[in-house]
């Protein structure tokens, strides 16, 4: 199951959260996983499907989600790794935890690439758009590691996005 399931009690969806059986995984929770949650969709591209337009950033590279804590280029979330505030040496206000996407939109309840992805700079187009992140409008909404929300305007160069999705790269990010 995805990190979005764990978030349910904090976004006024506690009753839905209680319907999940964590021991059964995604397939065993088809009923509650099929629920549409508007909050998990981009306001511009929302549909009635149980999909999400937000992905947790695993770091830089296609394999970022599978790398261990402390590995170079990792981001805020990954598979089977815990990220503490202490590990975020780039600063929590400079680290993108969750970003908006319009590429390969998947179920909000499914763990894996549907909700956790690495950033691949070579796939980021010059207009500032490209998987895994994607603008639904002229701005991309990002949840930062400090809990704030930042609207990032396009185009944003791939090196700037790469710096923002890592937790300990030592880069300085100058937003607007």
Protein backbone atom coordinates (compact mmCIF):
# COMPACT_ATOMS: atom_id res chain seq x y z
CA UNK A 1 0.00 0.00 0.00
CA UNK A 2 1.12 3.54 -0.62
CA UNK A 3 2.09 6.30 1.74
CA UNK A 4 -1.24 7.95 0.87
CA UNK A 5 -3.10 5.24 2.79
CA UNK A 6 -1.12 6.12 5.93
CA UNK A 7 -1.98 9.78 5.37
CA UNK A 8 -5.77 9.20 5.33
CA UNK A 9 -6.44 9.88 9.05
CA UNK A 10 -4.70 13.26 8.69
CA UNK A 11 -6.82 14.41 5.73
CA UNK A 12 -10.20 13.71 7.32
CA UNK A 13 -10.50 10.20 5.85
CA UNK A 14 -10.18 8.18 9.09
CA UNK A 15 -13.29 6.07 8.36
CA UNK A 16 -11.80 5.02 5.01
CA UNK A 17 -8.44 4.30 6.65
CA UNK A 18 -10.11 1.91 9.11
CA UNK A 19 -11.49 -0.11 6.16
CA UNK A 20 -7.95 -1.05 5.04
CA UNK A 21 -6.33 -4.27 6.22
CA UNK A 22 -2.61 -3.48 6.12
CA UNK A 23 -1.69 -7.17 6.10
CA UNK A 24 -3.52 -7.74 2.79
CA UNK A 25 -1.68 -5.22 0.61
CA UNK A 26 -3.15 -3.45 -2.38
CA UNK A 27 -4.90 -6.39 -4.08
CA UNK A 28 -6.57 -7.46 -0.82
CA UNK A 29 -7.97 -3.97 -0.31
CA UNK A 30 -9.72 -3.47 -3.66
CA UNK A 31 -12.85 -2.05 -2.02
CA UNK A 32 -11.37 0.85 -0.08
CA UNK A 33 -8.59 1.34 -2.67
CA UNK A 34 -11.28 2.02 -5.28
CA UNK A 35 -12.49 5.12 -3.45
CA UNK A 36 -12.11 8.45 -5.24
CA UNK A 37 -10.30 11.07 -3.13
CA UNK A 38 -10.37 14.50 -4.75
CA UNK A 39 -7.58 15.81 -2.51
CA UNK A 40 -5.17 13.34 -4.15
CA UNK A 41 -5.81 14.78 -7.61
CA UNK A 42 -4.68 17.95 -9.35
CA UNK A 43 -7.50 20.51 -9.23
CA UNK A 44 -7.13 21.07 -13.00
CA UNK A 45 -7.05 17.42 -14.09
CA UNK A 46 -9.34 15.84 -11.51
CA UNK A 47 -11.49 12.88 -12.48
CA UNK A 48 -13.79 10.46 -10.66
CA UNK A 49 -11.20 7.65 -10.87
CA UNK A 50 -9.30 6.45 -7.79
CA UNK A 51 -6.06 7.91 -9.17
CA UNK A 52 -3.52 10.40 -7.92
CA UNK A 53 -1.64 13.23 -9.56
CA UNK A 54 0.96 13.36 -6.78
CA UNK A 55 4.08 11.25 -6.35
CA UNK A 56 6.63 11.09 -3.56
CA UNK A 57 10.11 11.93 -4.72
CA UNK A 58 12.64 9.13 -4.21
CA UNK A 59 15.65 11.12 -5.43
CA UNK A 60 17.59 11.26 -8.70
CA UNK A 61 17.63 8.24 -11.00
CA UNK A 62 15.27 5.48 -12.03
CA UNK A 63 16.55 3.28 -9.16
CA UNK A 64 16.29 5.98 -6.47
CA UNK A 65 13.33 4.42 -4.66
CA UNK A 66 15.24 1.20 -4.05
CA UNK A 67 18.40 2.79 -2.67
CA UNK A 68 19.17 2.56 1.04
CA UNK A 69 19.07 5.47 3.49
CA UNK A 70 22.26 7.48 3.24
CA UNK A 71 22.95 6.55 -0.40
CA UNK A 72 23.92 9.43 -2.72
CA UNK A 73 21.07 11.09 -4.62
CA UNK A 74 18.19 9.77 -2.52
CA UNK A 75 15.06 11.79 -1.90
CA UNK A 76 12.41 12.10 0.76
CA UNK A 77 10.75 8.71 0.26
CA UNK A 78 11.75 5.29 -0.98
CA UNK A 79 10.92 1.63 -0.60
CA UNK A 80 11.63 0.24 2.85
CA UNK A 81 13.71 3.17 4.05
CA UNK A 82 13.09 5.69 6.79
CA UNK A 83 14.00 9.33 6.24
CA UNK A 84 14.46 11.36 9.40
CA UNK A 85 14.74 15.14 9.60
CA UNK A 86 18.38 14.73 10.56
CA UNK A 87 19.11 13.09 7.19
CA UNK A 88 17.70 16.08 5.26
CA UNK A 89 20.84 18.20 5.32
CA UNK A 90 19.78 20.31 2.31
CA UNK A 91 17.03 21.82 4.48
CA UNK A 92 13.42 20.73 4.69
CA UNK A 93 12.15 23.92 3.01
CA UNK A 94 14.41 23.19 0.01
CA UNK A 95 13.50 19.52 -0.39
CA UNK A 96 10.54 18.39 -2.52
CA UNK A 97 8.79 15.51 -0.74
CA UNK A 98 5.79 15.23 -3.07
CA UNK A 99 5.33 16.62 -6.57
CA UNK A 100 2.49 16.93 -9.03
CA UNK A 101 2.42 14.72 -12.12
CA UNK A 102 0.32 14.05 -15.16
CA UNK A 103 2.50 11.17 -16.38
CA UNK A 104 1.64 7.52 -15.74
CA UNK A 105 -1.09 8.46 -13.29
CA UNK A 106 -1.94 5.49 -11.09
CA UNK A 107 -3.92 4.42 -8.06
CA UNK A 108 -3.41 6.52 -4.95
CA UNK A 109 -3.54 3.39 -2.79
CA UNK A 110 -0.96 1.31 -4.68
CA UNK A 111 2.60 1.35 -3.43
CA UNK A 112 5.54 1.37 -5.81
CA UNK A 113 6.00 3.47 -8.97
CA UNK A 114 2.37 4.54 -8.89
CA UNK A 115 3.16 6.80 -5.93
CA UNK A 116 6.97 6.87 -5.41
CA UNK A 117 9.36 7.80 -8.24
CA UNK A 118 12.86 8.94 -8.97
CA UNK A 119 13.59 12.03 -11.03
CA UNK A 120 15.45 11.42 -14.29
CA UNK A 121 16.98 14.71 -15.51
CA UNK A 122 17.40 13.46 -19.10
CA UNK A 123 13.61 13.03 -19.40
CA UNK A 124 12.90 16.58 -18.21
CA UNK A 125 12.11 18.66 -21.30
CA UNK A 126 13.36 22.22 -21.91
CA UNK A 127 9.87 23.62 -21.30
CA UNK A 128 10.16 22.33 -17.74
CA UNK A 129 7.84 19.37 -18.15
CA UNK A 130 8.63 15.68 -18.09
CA UNK A 131 8.19 12.56 -16.00
CA UNK A 132 7.97 11.89 -13.16
CA UNK A 133 6.80 15.43 -12.47
CA UNK A 134 4.38 17.26 -14.69
CA UNK A 135 2.61 20.56 -14.68
CA UNK A 136 -1.19 20.46 -14.82
CA UNK A 137 -1.18 24.23 -15.36
CA UNK A 138 1.47 26.97 -15.45
CA UNK A 139 2.67 25.84 -12.02
CA UNK A 140 3.46 22.55 -10.34
CA UNK A 141 2.36 22.13 -6.75
CA UNK A 142 4.99 20.54 -4.51
CA UNK A 143 4.77 19.46 -0.90
CA UNK A 144 8.06 20.31 0.72
CA UNK A 145 9.69 18.25 3.50
CA UNK A 146 8.88 20.99 6.04
CA UNK A 147 5.14 20.56 5.34
CA UNK A 148 4.78 23.72 3.28
CA UNK A 149 3.46 23.82 -0.27
CA UNK A 150 5.40 25.56 -3.02
CA UNK A 151 4.17 26.40 -6.49
CA UNK A 152 7.03 25.96 -8.93
CA UNK A 153 6.70 27.83 -12.20
CA UNK A 154 7.68 26.43 -15.56
CA UNK A 155 10.13 26.20 -17.05
CA UNK A 156 12.36 24.96 -14.25
CA UNK A 157 15.73 23.59 -15.38
CA UNK A 158 16.39 19.89 -14.66
CA UNK A 159 19.44 20.62 -12.51
CA UNK A 160 17.31 22.79 -10.22
CA UNK A 161 14.63 20.09 -9.92
CA UNK A 162 17.28 17.42 -9.30
CA UNK A 163 18.77 19.54 -6.51
CA UNK A 164 15.34 19.97 -4.93
CA UNK A 165 14.41 16.27 -4.93
CA UNK A 166 17.56 15.15 -3.09
CA UNK A 167 17.83 15.39 0.68
CA UNK A 168 21.59 15.67 1.11
CA UNK A 169 23.21 16.85 -2.12
CA UNK A 170 24.56 20.05 -0.64
CA UNK A 171 23.17 22.16 -3.49
CA UNK A 172 21.93 25.71 -3.03
CA UNK A 173 18.51 26.22 -4.58
CA UNK A 174 17.47 29.73 -5.49
CA UNK A 175 13.73 29.69 -6.11
CA UNK A 176 12.32 32.69 -8.03
